Amino acid sequence: MVILYENNLLWCAFSRKLLVFHSSNEHEELEIPEPELPKESVKENNGKNITCITSSKDSEYTAITTQNKQLIVYNKVFKPIRNIKLPKVANKICFAPNNELLVADKNGDVWAYNVNIDNEKPVLLLGHLSIIIDMIISPCGKYIITCDRDEKIRVSHYPNSYNIAMFCLGHKEFVTQLHLLKNNVLLSASGDGTVRMWNYLEGKQLNMLDCNDRVEESILKKIVNELHKEEEIDISRLPVCNMQVQENDNNVILAISLYKIPKIYLYKLNSENLKCSYVNHIEVEKENFSFFLSSRLYIITDKVTGYNFNNNDVDLVACKLLDETISRYKDLLNHSTNCSTLFYKKKHNNIEDYLFRKKQRLESK
Amino acid sequence: MTEAAPSTSLPQKRHYRQRAHSNPMADHCFDYPQTPDEMDWFKHYPEMIKQNNDNNENVQVEFLDIGCGYGGLLITLSPMFPNTLILGMEIRVKVSDYVMDRIAALRSQHPSQYQNIACIRSNAMKYLPNFFKKGQLKKLFFLYPDPHFKKAKHKWRIINECLLAEYAYVLADGGIIYTITDVKDLHEWMADHLSKHPLFERMGEEELKDDPIIEKLYSSTEEGQKVTRNNGDKFLAVFKKISDPYFNNTS
């Protein structure tokens, strides 16, 4: 399931259904055109589910991408105006302030599409050597920030993205999510179980939150062992799967979920001194869930639960309409965003073997 | 990574031969610092670097030979630039180990010489920003790189559109990229990509005629000598990093 909350609209995609909820809680389902394909190449069986949603800041456009490489752009009144075939599956999309659409593909390349002109060829902006997991553009429109499986956060100028402004390095695993606070502090969540705060123009880490602090040792061990057995992955910390951020004045609320943990951890972050304090956690009844943060926290399993923030506590609130609507589609719900894809590397060590043989050779002299 | 052979004799190449190709996309095991500040350069340049000092106060690596092979260029440049730290990066296990053993042997045979060169096994396509700060390097060398002839493997070539952004990042303005190859097709590919990149400008013969490094590019490496023996051609292309024309035009 893919969720986007932007400009007071809530976009929900499950499988190939796209719903938009207005603030009045009314909703409508949008038309998703089929790909305009030459007839001989309709042989793709990878599914057609929606993979990304993004809206332009001025709410003129909303774009979605699908598993079968469609890029569909909607106008303000939710009518599809473009139906583009992408060369590669998109991993992340976002609009620049000039309404150019940026598409990060599976290969680690970022392409810029002009959605105003039909059939315009995209321009290659930049490329990572590994898969780009998240991408944001600064509100000033001067920087694209991308993060990848190789632990790196790259800050590139825009639109002259051949020019790298800085790298923010320090994460010890893949970087899953980026968020810019209003004061231009960058937050990044990672497979190393941390959220880090950056001055991204200087590449300087300002603070770090270890999200594994609240996990019981025995549960951590159990999940780590399972990963080792089933996937041959060796880790000591659980990756951050989802980080949602809500900002009011200096107070920032972080809602964080970790791999295989049916809980949402809530933290308060002071955006001035970047001090982080743990508030509470919410137990989720099901192992698979999605959630998002607006002024409230909404958790979606096969139903929807809402919470209000109240100082250091959270109160359950009714969200009957949303619940009723989403429950109607519960057969289509697929909470795959809860970290079904882990980006750990399979490491093969070819050095020790060589050094052992070298030692034998030298000793036999 | 390794200790040199206990003897001071030069390593014999026959123990270190390895096929010429390596997949730069595979998840090999590499040791690399999380950030340039965490890099311990002391163990690579013990006579040039003060131990436990802030990297900012020490001399820094300024020349980098990417894919340094058996290390011929490093050894040639060492006496030419005695005060400059020069590093070779090589992805192949045995070949990089050969260079490390070779430098260790040279240092023990010639006290206080060859202290400014070192070799690290790494993947330059992935880890340059982990080792070097923005604008730290003055010269980058790509000598006789793997041509990766097949079209599907072109993305493995060490020079490509997207990687040039990373090379520009670690290079200072005015820093130089030297490329040389005996493969005409690869030469055209490298020169073409560098020419198209807004942060690089090709250097003409006039600019290069006083550069003592140029003639060494033809002869100092093992790969270059092999081409000479076979009477092959060698194609040179040298580029300078310039400031971003995007900002010059808008400001």
Coordinates of C-alpha atoms in Angstrom, one line a residue:
Chain A
M1 CA 0.0 0.0 0.0
V2 CA 1.3 3.5 -0.9
I3 CA 0.1 6.5 1.0
L4 CA 0.7 10.2 0.4
Y5 CA -0.6 13.0 2.6
E6 CA 0.1 16.4 0.9
N7 CA -1.8 19.7 0.5
N8 CA -4.6 18.4 2.8
L9 CA -5.3 15.5 0.5
L10 CA -4.8 11.9 1.4
W11 CA -3.8 9.6 -1.5
C12 CA -4.1 5.9 -0.9
A13 CA -3.1 3.3 -3.5
F14 CA -3.6 -0.5 -3.0
S15 CA -2.9 -2.8 -5.9
R16 CA -4.1 -0.8 -8.9
K17 CA -6.7 1.3 -7.1
L18 CA -6.1 4.9 -6.4
L19 CA -8.3 6.8 -4.0
V20 CA -8.1 10.4 -2.9
F21 CA -9.7 11.7 0.3
H22 CA -10.6 15.3 0.6
S23 CA -10.4 17.0 4.0
S24 CA -14.2 16.7 4.2
N25 CA -13.6 12.9 4.2
E26 CA -15.3 12.5 0.9
H27 CA -13.3 10.4 -1.4
E28 CA -13.2 9.5 -5.1
E29 CA -11.5 6.7 -7.1
L30 CA -9.4 7.9 -9.9
E31 CA -9.2 6.4 -13.4
I32 CA -6.0 4.6 -14.2
P33 CA -5.5 4.3 -18.0
E34 CA -4.0 1.1 -19.4
P35 CA -0.5 1.4 -21.0
E36 CA -0.4 2.6 -24.6
L37 CA 1.8 -0.2 -25.8
P38 CA 2.8 -1.5 -29.2
K39 CA 0.9 -4.7 -29.4
E40 CA 3.8 -7.1 -29.6
S41 CA 5.3 -6.1 -26.2
V42 CA 2.4 -6.9 -23.8
K43 CA 4.2 -9.8 -22.3
E44 CA 4.9 -8.4 -18.9
N45 CA 3.8 -10.4 -15.9
N46 CA 5.3 -8.4 -13.1
G47 CA 2.0 -7.0 -11.9
K48 CA 0.5 -3.6 -12.4
N49 CA 0.3 -2.3 -8.9
I50 CA 0.9 1.3 -8.0
T51 CA 4.4 1.8 -6.6
C52 CA 4.8 5.6 -6.1
I53 CA 2.6 8.6 -5.6
T54 CA 3.7 12.2 -5.5
S55 CA 2.1 15.7 -5.7
S56 CA 3.5 19.0 -6.8
K57 CA 3.8 21.6 -4.1
D58 CA 1.2 23.9 -5.8
S59 CA -1.2 20.9 -6.1
E60 CA -1.4 21.3 -9.9
Y61 CA -0.2 17.8 -10.6
T62 CA -0.1 14.4 -9.0
A63 CA 1.9 11.6 -10.5
I64 CA 1.9 7.8 -10.0
T65 CA 4.1 5.0 -11.2
T66 CA 3.2 1.3 -11.6
Q67 CA 5.1 -2.0 -11.6
N68 CA 4.5 -2.2 -15.4
K69 CA 6.5 0.9 -15.9
Q70 CA 3.7 3.4 -16.4
L71 CA 4.0 7.0 -15.3
I72 CA 0.6 8.6 -15.1
V73 CA 0.1 12.3 -14.4
Y74 CA -3.2 13.8 -13.1
N75 CA -4.2 17.4 -13.2
K76 CA -5.9 19.4 -10.4
V77 CA -9.3 17.9 -11.0
F78 CA -7.8 14.4 -10.9
K79 CA -8.1 13.7 -14.7
P80 CA -5.1 11.8 -16.2
I81 CA -3.3 14.0 -18.6
R82 CA -0.1 11.9 -19.3
N83 CA 0.4 8.2 -19.7
I84 CA 4.1 7.7 -20.2
K85 CA 6.0 4.4 -20.6
L86 CA 9.1 4.5 -18.5
P87 CA 12.3 2.6 -19.7
K88 CA 12.9 1.2 -16.2
V89 CA 10.8 0.6 -13.1
A90 CA 10.6 3.7 -11.0
N91 CA 11.7 3.5 -7.3
K92 CA 10.8 7.0 -6.3
I93 CA 9.4 10.1 -7.9
C94 CA 9.1 13.8 -6.9
F95 CA 8.2 17.1 -8.4
A96 CA 10.7 20.0 -8.4
P97 CA 9.3 23.4 -7.5
N98 CA 9.3 24.2 -11.3
N99 CA 7.0 21.2 -11.7
E100 CA 9.6 19.1 -13.5
L101 CA 9.0 15.5 -12.5
L102 CA 12.0 13.6 -11.3
V103 CA 12.0 9.8 -11.6
A104 CA 14.6 7.7 -9.8
D105 CA 14.8 4.3 -11.5
K106 CA 15.9 0.9 -10.4
N107 CA 19.3 1.3 -11.9
G108 CA 20.1 4.3 -9.7
D109 CA 19.6 7.0 -12.4
V110 CA 17.4 10.1 -12.0
W111 CA 15.5 11.3 -15.0
A112 CA 13.7 14.7 -15.4
Y113 CA 10.4 14.7 -17.3
N114 CA 8.6 17.8 -18.5
V115 CA 5.0 16.9 -17.9
N116 CA 3.7 19.9 -19.8
I117 CA 4.9 18.6 -23.2
D118 CA 3.8 15.3 -24.6
N119 CA 6.5 12.9 -25.8
E120 CA 9.3 15.0 -24.6
K121 CA 12.4 13.0 -24.0
P122 CA 13.6 12.8 -20.4
V123 CA 17.0 14.3 -19.3
L124 CA 19.4 12.2 -17.2
L125 CA 20.2 14.3 -14.1
L126 CA 22.5 12.0 -12.1
G127 CA 23.3 8.4 -11.4
H128 CA 24.2 6.3 -8.3
L129 CA 26.0 3.0 -8.7
S130 CA 23.3 1.3 -6.7
I131 CA 19.6 1.5 -6.2
I132 CA 18.2 4.9 -5.1
I133 CA 15.8 4.3 -2.2
D134 CA 14.6 7.8 -1.5
M135 CA 14.8 11.2 -3.2
I136 CA 13.7 14.7 -2.1
I137 CA 14.2 18.2 -3.4
S138 CA 14.9 21.1 -1.2
P139 CA 12.1 23.7 -0.9
C140 CA 14.4 26.3 -2.4
G141 CA 14.6 24.1 -5.5
K142 CA 18.4 24.2 -5.6
Y143 CA 19.3 20.7 -4.4
I144 CA 18.3 17.2 -5.0
I145 CA 19.0 14.8 -2.2
T146 CA 19.2 11.1 -3.0
C147 CA 20.0 8.1 -0.8
D148 CA 21.0 4.6 -1.8
R149 CA 21.7 1.0 -0.8
D150 CA 25.4 1.9 -0.4
E151 CA 25.0 3.9 2.8
K152 CA 25.3 7.2 1.0
I153 CA 23.3 10.4 1.0
R154 CA 24.2 12.5 -2.0
V155 CA 23.4 16.2 -2.3
S156 CA 23.4 17.4 -5.9
H157 CA 22.8 20.9 -7.3
Y158 CA 19.6 21.3 -9.3
P159 CA 19.2 21.6 -12.2
N160 CA 23.0 21.3 -12.7
S161 CA 23.0 18.0 -11.1
Y162 CA 26.3 16.9 -12.6
N163 CA 27.7 19.0 -9.8
I164 CA 27.7 17.2 -6.4
A165 CA 27.4 19.7 -3.6
M166 CA 28.2 17.2 -0.8
F167 CA 27.9 13.6 0.5
C168 CA 26.4 13.0 4.0
L169 CA 28.3 9.9 5.2
G170 CA 28.0 8.0 8.4
H171 CA 25.1 5.5 8.0
K172 CA 26.4 1.9 8.3
E173 CA 23.7 0.4 6.1
F174 CA 21.3 1.3 3.3
V175 CA 19.5 4.6 3.8
T176 CA 15.7 4.2 3.5
Q177 CA 14.1 7.6 4.0
L178 CA 14.9 11.3 3.8
H179 CA 12.9 14.2 5.3
L180 CA 13.7 17.9 5.4
L181 CA 12.6 20.0 8.4
K182 CA 11.4 23.5 7.9
N183 CA 14.7 24.8 9.3
N184 CA 16.6 22.9 6.5
V185 CA 17.9 20.1 8.9
L186 CA 17.9 16.8 7.0
L187 CA 16.6 13.7 8.7
S188 CA 17.6 10.3 7.3
A189 CA 16.5 6.8 8.4
S190 CA 18.5 3.7 7.8
G191 CA 19.0 0.0 7.9
D192 CA 21.5 0.5 10.6
G193 CA 18.6 1.3 13.0
T194 CA 19.3 5.0 13.4
V195 CA 17.8 8.3 12.4
R196 CA 20.5 10.9 11.8
M197 CA 20.2 14.7 11.5
W198 CA 22.4 16.6 9.1
N199 CA 23.6 19.9 7.9
Y200 CA 23.4 18.6 4.4
L201 CA 25.4 21.4 2.7
E202 CA 28.4 20.7 4.9
G203 CA 27.9 17.0 5.2
K204 CA 28.0 17.3 8.9
Q205 CA 26.1 14.9 11.2
L206 CA 24.4 17.0 13.9
N207 CA 22.7 14.3 16.0
M208 CA 21.6 10.7 15.9
L209 CA 18.7 8.7 17.3
D210 CA 19.2 5.0 17.9
C211 CA 15.7 3.6 17.3
N212 CA 16.7 0.2 18.6
D213 CA 17.0 1.5 22.2
R214 CA 13.4 0.6 22.9
V215 CA 13.4 -2.9 21.6
E216 CA 13.7 -5.7 24.1
E217 CA 16.9 -7.6 23.9
S218 CA 15.2 -11.0 23.5
I219 CA 13.0 -9.9 20.7
L220 CA 15.9 -8.3 18.9
K221 CA 17.9 -11.5 19.2
K222 CA 15.1 -13.6 17.9
I223 CA 14.6 -11.5 14.7
V224 CA 18.3 -11.2 14.1
N225 CA 18.7 -15.0 14.4
E226 CA 15.8 -15.6 12.0
L227 CA 17.3 -13.2 9.4
H228 CA 20.6 -15.1 9.8
K229 CA 19.0 -18.5 9.2
E230 CA 16.6 -17.6 6.4
E231 CA 18.5 -14.9 4.5
E232 CA 22.1 -15.4 5.6
I233 CA 22.1 -11.8 6.7
D234 CA 24.2 -10.8 9.8
I235 CA 23.0 -7.7 11.6
S236 CA 22.9 -6.5 15.1
R237 CA 20.3 -3.7 14.8
L238 CA 16.8 -3.7 13.2
P239 CA 16.4 -1.5 10.2
V240 CA 14.0 1.5 10.3
C241 CA 11.2 0.6 8.0
N242 CA 9.1 3.8 8.0
M243 CA 9.7 7.2 9.5
Q244 CA 6.8 9.7 9.5
V245 CA 7.4 13.3 10.5
Q246 CA 5.0 16.0 11.6
E247 CA 6.2 19.5 12.4
N248 CA 4.5 22.1 14.6
D249 CA 6.6 25.1 15.5
N250 CA 9.7 23.8 17.2
N251 CA 8.2 20.5 18.1
V252 CA 8.6 17.7 15.7
I253 CA 6.9 14.3 16.1
L254 CA 8.6 11.3 14.7
A255 CA 6.7 8.1 14.2
I256 CA 9.0 5.2 13.6
S257 CA 8.5 1.5 12.8
L258 CA 11.2 -1.2 12.8
Y259 CA 11.5 -4.4 10.8
K260 CA 9.2 -7.1 12.1
I261 CA 8.1 -5.2 15.2
P262 CA 4.4 -4.5 15.4
K263 CA 4.8 -1.2 17.2
I264 CA 5.0 2.4 16.3
Y265 CA 7.5 4.4 18.4
L266 CA 6.8 8.0 19.0
Y267 CA 9.6 10.5 19.6
K268 CA 9.6 14.3 20.1
L269 CA 12.4 16.2 18.4
N270 CA 13.2 19.8 19.2
S271 CA 14.1 21.2 15.8
E272 CA 16.3 23.9 17.3
N273 CA 18.7 21.9 19.5
L274 CA 17.8 18.6 17.8
K275 CA 17.3 16.9 21.2
C276 CA 15.2 13.8 20.9
S277 CA 13.0 12.3 23.6
Y278 CA 11.0 9.2 23.6
V279 CA 7.2 9.8 24.1
N280 CA 5.4 6.5 23.8
H281 CA 4.7 3.5 21.6
I282 CA 1.6 2.1 20.1
E283 CA 1.0 -1.6 19.8
V284 CA -0.3 -2.7 16.4
E285 CA -2.6 -5.7 16.4
K286 CA -1.3 -7.1 13.1
E287 CA 2.2 -7.8 12.0
N288 CA 1.6 -6.1 8.7
F289 CA 0.5 -2.5 8.7
S290 CA 0.9 0.9 7.1
F291 CA 0.7 4.2 8.9
F292 CA 0.9 7.9 8.2
L293 CA 1.1 11.1 10.2
S294 CA -0.9 14.2 9.6
S295 CA -2.1 16.2 12.6
R296 CA -3.1 12.7 13.8
L297 CA -1.5 9.3 13.5
Y298 CA -3.4 6.8 11.4
I299 CA -2.6 3.1 11.4
I300 CA -4.0 0.9 8.7
T301 CA -4.2 -2.9 9.1
D302 CA -7.5 -4.3 7.7
K303 CA -9.1 -1.4 9.5
V304 CA -8.1 2.1 10.3
T305 CA -7.2 3.4 13.8
G306 CA -6.6 7.1 14.6
Y307 CA -4.7 8.7 17.4
N308 CA -4.5 12.3 18.7
F309 CA -1.4 13.7 20.3
N310 CA -1.9 15.1 23.8
N311 CA 1.4 16.2 25.3
N312 CA 3.2 13.1 26.2
D313 CA 0.3 10.8 25.5
V314 CA -1.8 9.6 22.6
D315 CA -5.6 9.3 22.6
L316 CA -7.6 7.0 20.4
V317 CA -9.9 9.0 18.1
A318 CA -12.7 7.9 15.9
C319 CA -12.1 7.9 12.1
K320 CA -15.2 6.1 11.1
L321 CA -15.4 7.3 7.5
L322 CA -11.9 6.5 6.6
D323 CA -12.2 3.1 8.3
E324 CA -15.4 2.3 6.5
T325 CA -14.0 3.2 3.1
I326 CA -10.7 1.4 3.5
S327 CA -12.3 -1.7 5.0
R328 CA -14.3 -2.0 1.9
Y329 CA -11.1 -2.6 0.0
K330 CA -9.5 -4.8 2.5
D331 CA -9.0 -7.7 0.1
L332 CA -6.7 -5.4 -1.9
L333 CA -4.7 -4.1 1.0
N334 CA -1.1 -5.2 0.9
H335 CA 1.2 -3.6 3.4
S336 CA 4.3 -4.4 1.6
T337 CA 5.8 -1.0 2.5
N338 CA 6.7 -2.5 5.9
C339 CA 10.2 -3.3 4.8
S340 CA 9.5 -6.3 2.6
T341 CA 12.6 -5.3 0.7
L342 CA 15.8 -5.4 2.7
F343 CA 18.8 -4.0 0.9
Y344 CA 21.5 -5.9 2.7
K345 CA 24.5 -7.0 0.7
K346 CA 25.6 -10.5 0.3
K347 CA 29.2 -10.3 1.1
H348 CA 31.7 -12.8 -0.2
N349 CA 35.1 -12.7 1.2
N350 CA 37.8 -13.6 -1.3
I351 CA 40.7 -12.1 0.6
E352 CA 41.2 -14.4 3.6
D353 CA 41.4 -17.4 1.3
Y354 CA 44.1 -15.7 -0.8
L355 CA 46.1 -14.5 2.3
F356 CA 46.0 -18.0 3.7
R357 CA 47.4 -19.5 0.6
K358 CA 50.1 -16.7 0.4
K359 CA 51.1 -17.5 4.0
Q360 CA 51.5 -21.1 3.1
R361 CA 53.6 -20.2 0.1
L362 CA 55.9 -18.0 2.1
E363 CA 56.3 -20.5 4.9
S364 CA 57.2 -23.3 2.5
K365 CA 60.2 -21.4 1.2
Chain B
M1 CA 45.4 -5.0 4.8
T2 CA 48.5 -7.2 4.6
E3 CA 52.0 -7.3 5.8
A4 CA 54.8 -7.5 3.3
A5 CA 56.7 -10.7 2.9
P6 CA 59.3 -10.9 5.8
S7 CA 62.1 -10.7 3.3
T8 CA 63.2 -7.5 1.7
S9 CA 63.3 -8.9 -1.8
L10 CA 60.9 -7.6 -4.4
P11 CA 57.8 -9.7 -4.9
Q12 CA 57.8 -12.0 -7.9
K13 CA 54.9 -11.3 -10.3
R14 CA 54.3 -14.9 -11.1
H15 CA 52.7 -15.4 -7.6
Y16 CA 50.3 -12.5 -8.1
R17 CA 48.8 -13.0 -11.6
Q18 CA 45.1 -12.5 -12.0
R19 CA 42.7 -12.1 -14.8
A20 CA 42.4 -8.6 -16.1
H21 CA 38.6 -8.1 -15.4
S22 CA 36.7 -7.5 -12.3
N23 CA 33.0 -6.9 -11.8
P24 CA 32.8 -3.5 -10.1
M25 CA 29.1 -3.9 -9.3
A26 CA 29.5 -7.0 -7.1
D27 CA 29.4 -6.7 -3.4
H28 CA 33.0 -7.5 -2.7
C29 CA 34.4 -7.2 0.8
F30 CA 36.2 -3.9 1.2
D31 CA 37.6 -2.1 4.1
Y32 CA 36.7 1.5 3.8
P33 CA 36.3 4.4 6.3
Q34 CA 32.8 5.6 7.0
T35 CA 34.0 9.2 6.3
P36 CA 37.3 10.6 5.2
D37 CA 38.0 11.8 8.7
E38 CA 38.0 8.3 10.0
M39 CA 40.6 7.1 7.5
D40 CA 43.9 6.0 9.1
W41 CA 46.5 7.2 6.6
F42 CA 49.4 6.7 9.1
K43 CA 49.6 3.0 8.4
H44 CA 50.0 3.7 4.7
Y45 CA 52.5 6.6 5.0
P46 CA 54.2 6.1 8.4
E47 CA 57.1 8.5 7.6
M48 CA 55.0 11.2 6.0
I49 CA 52.1 11.3 8.4
K50 CA 52.0 12.0 12.1
Q51 CA 50.2 9.4 14.1
N52 CA 47.0 10.2 15.9
N53 CA 46.9 13.7 14.4
D54 CA 43.8 15.2 13.0
N55 CA 43.7 14.4 9.3
N56 CA 43.2 18.1 8.6
E57 CA 46.7 19.0 10.0
N58 CA 48.5 16.3 8.1
V59 CA 49.6 16.3 4.5
Q60 CA 46.8 14.8 2.4
V61 CA 46.7 12.4 -0.5
E62 CA 46.7 14.6 -3.7
F63 CA 47.4 12.2 -6.5
L64 CA 45.3 9.1 -7.1
D65 CA 45.9 6.4 -9.6
I66 CA 42.6 4.6 -10.2
G67 CA 43.2 1.0 -11.3
C68 CA 46.9 1.3 -10.5
G69 CA 47.6 -2.3 -11.7
Y70 CA 51.1 -3.4 -10.8
G71 CA 52.1 0.1 -9.5
G72 CA 54.5 1.3 -12.2
L73 CA 53.2 4.8 -12.3
L74 CA 53.3 5.2 -8.5
I75 CA 57.0 4.1 -8.4
T76 CA 57.8 6.5 -11.3
L77 CA 56.0 9.5 -9.7
S78 CA 57.4 8.9 -6.2
P79 CA 60.8 10.6 -6.7
M80 CA 59.3 13.2 -9.0
F81 CA 57.0 14.5 -6.3
P82 CA 58.7 13.6 -3.0
N83 CA 56.5 15.8 -0.9
T84 CA 53.2 14.7 -2.4
L85 CA 51.2 11.8 -1.1
I86 CA 50.3 9.5 -4.0
L87 CA 47.8 6.6 -3.7
G88 CA 47.0 3.8 -6.0
M89 CA 43.6 2.0 -5.9
E90 CA 43.3 -1.4 -7.4
I91 CA 40.2 -3.7 -7.1
R92 CA 41.9 -7.1 -7.8
V93 CA 43.1 -8.9 -4.6
K94 CA 46.3 -10.3 -5.8
V95 CA 47.4 -7.4 -7.9
S96 CA 46.9 -4.9 -5.1
D97 CA 48.7 -7.2 -2.7
Y98 CA 51.6 -7.3 -5.2
V99 CA 51.8 -3.5 -5.2
M100 CA 51.7 -3.3 -1.4
D101 CA 54.5 -5.9 -1.2
R102 CA 56.5 -4.1 -3.9
I103 CA 56.3 -0.8 -2.1
A104 CA 57.3 -2.4 1.2
A105 CA 60.3 -4.0 -0.4
L106 CA 61.4 -0.8 -2.1
R107 CA 61.1 1.0 1.2
S108 CA 63.3 -1.5 3.0
Q109 CA 65.9 -1.6 0.2
H110 CA 66.0 2.3 -0.1
P111 CA 65.6 3.8 3.3
S112 CA 63.6 7.0 3.4
Q113 CA 62.6 6.6 -0.2
Y114 CA 59.2 5.6 -1.6
Q115 CA 57.5 6.8 1.6
N116 CA 55.0 8.9 -0.3
I117 CA 53.3 6.1 -2.3
A118 CA 50.8 3.5 -1.1
C119 CA 48.2 1.2 -2.5
I120 CA 44.8 0.3 -1.3
R121 CA 42.5 -2.4 -2.5
S122 CA 39.2 -0.7 -3.2
N123 CA 36.4 -0.1 -5.7
A124 CA 36.9 3.5 -6.8
M125 CA 33.5 3.5 -8.5
K126 CA 31.9 3.1 -5.1
Y127 CA 34.0 4.4 -2.3
L128 CA 35.9 7.6 -3.4
P129 CA 33.8 9.9 -1.2
N130 CA 34.6 7.7 1.8
F131 CA 38.3 8.3 1.4
F132 CA 38.5 11.8 0.0
K133 CA 37.0 15.2 0.9
K134 CA 35.4 17.5 -1.7
G135 CA 38.2 19.1 -3.8
Q136 CA 41.0 17.2 -2.0
L137 CA 42.7 15.7 -5.1
K138 CA 45.0 17.5 -7.6
K139 CA 45.5 14.7 -10.1
L140 CA 43.6 11.6 -11.1
F141 CA 45.0 8.9 -13.4
F142 CA 43.2 6.4 -15.5
L143 CA 45.9 4.5 -17.3
Y144 CA 45.0 1.6 -19.6
P145 CA 41.7 0.9 -18.0
D146 CA 39.7 -2.2 -18.6
P147 CA 38.0 -1.6 -22.0
H148 CA 34.9 -3.7 -21.2
F149 CA 34.3 -4.2 -25.0
K150 CA 30.8 -5.6 -24.9
K151 CA 28.1 -3.0 -25.1
A152 CA 26.2 -4.5 -22.1
K153 CA 29.4 -4.0 -20.0
H154 CA 29.9 -0.3 -21.0
K155 CA 28.3 0.7 -17.7
W156 CA 31.3 -1.0 -16.0
R157 CA 33.7 1.3 -17.7
I158 CA 35.6 3.5 -15.1
I159 CA 34.7 6.6 -17.1
N160 CA 31.0 7.2 -17.6
E161 CA 28.6 10.1 -17.5
C162 CA 27.4 9.6 -13.9
L163 CA 30.8 8.7 -12.4
L164 CA 32.4 11.8 -13.7
A165 CA 30.3 13.8 -11.2
E166 CA 32.1 11.8 -8.4
Y167 CA 35.5 12.4 -9.9
A168 CA 34.7 16.1 -10.2
Y169 CA 33.6 16.1 -6.5
V170 CA 36.9 14.8 -5.2
L171 CA 39.0 17.0 -7.6
A172 CA 40.0 20.6 -6.8
D173 CA 39.2 23.2 -9.4
G174 CA 42.2 23.1 -11.8
G175 CA 42.8 19.5 -10.9
I176 CA 43.7 17.2 -13.8
I177 CA 42.4 13.9 -15.1
Y178 CA 44.9 11.9 -17.2
T179 CA 43.6 9.1 -19.4
I180 CA 45.6 6.9 -21.7
T181 CA 44.7 3.7 -23.5
D182 CA 45.7 1.5 -26.5
V183 CA 42.1 0.9 -27.4
K184 CA 40.9 3.5 -29.8
D185 CA 37.2 2.9 -29.2
L186 CA 37.7 3.4 -25.4
H187 CA 39.8 6.5 -26.0
E188 CA 37.0 8.0 -28.0
W189 CA 34.5 7.0 -25.3
M190 CA 36.5 8.6 -22.5
A191 CA 37.4 11.8 -24.4
D192 CA 33.8 12.1 -25.5
H193 CA 32.2 11.7 -22.1
L194 CA 34.8 14.1 -20.5
S195 CA 34.3 16.7 -23.2
K196 CA 30.5 16.6 -22.7
H197 CA 30.7 17.0 -19.0
P198 CA 30.3 20.7 -18.0
L199 CA 32.9 20.5 -15.2
F200 CA 35.8 19.3 -17.5
E201 CA 37.7 21.0 -20.2
R202 CA 40.2 19.3 -22.5
M203 CA 43.8 20.5 -22.2
G204 CA 45.7 21.2 -25.5
E205 CA 49.2 20.3 -26.4
E206 CA 50.5 23.8 -25.6
E207 CA 49.2 23.4 -22.0
L208 CA 50.7 20.0 -21.6
K209 CA 54.1 20.5 -23.1
D210 CA 55.7 21.5 -19.7
D211 CA 54.0 18.7 -17.8
P212 CA 56.8 16.2 -16.9
I213 CA 54.1 13.5 -16.2
I214 CA 52.9 13.2 -19.8
E215 CA 55.9 11.2 -21.1
K216 CA 55.7 8.9 -18.2
L217 CA 52.2 7.9 -19.0
Y218 CA 53.4 6.2 -22.1
S219 CA 56.1 4.1 -20.6
S220 CA 56.0 3.8 -16.8
T221 CA 53.2 1.2 -16.4
E222 CA 53.5 -2.5 -17.1
E223 CA 50.4 -2.2 -19.3
G224 CA 52.0 0.6 -21.3
Q225 CA 55.3 -1.4 -21.8
K226 CA 53.3 -4.3 -23.1
V227 CA 51.7 -2.1 -25.7
T228 CA 55.1 -0.8 -26.7
R229 CA 56.4 -4.3 -27.1
N230 CA 53.5 -5.1 -29.4
N231 CA 54.0 -1.9 -31.4
G232 CA 50.5 -0.8 -30.5
D233 CA 49.2 2.8 -30.6
K234 CA 48.6 4.8 -27.4
F235 CA 45.9 7.5 -27.1
L236 CA 46.2 10.3 -24.6
A237 CA 43.4 12.6 -23.4
V238 CA 43.9 15.1 -20.5
F239 CA 41.2 17.2 -18.9
K240 CA 41.1 20.0 -16.3
K241 CA 38.4 20.5 -13.8
I242 CA 36.8 23.9 -14.1
S243 CA 34.3 25.8 -12.0
D244 CA 30.6 25.2 -12.8
P245 CA 29.6 27.2 -15.8
Y246 CA 26.0 27.1 -14.5
F247 CA 27.0 29.5 -11.7
N248 CA 29.2 31.7 -13.9
N249 CA 26.3 32.3 -16.2
T250 CA 23.7 33.0 -13.7
S251 CA 25.6 35.1 -11.2

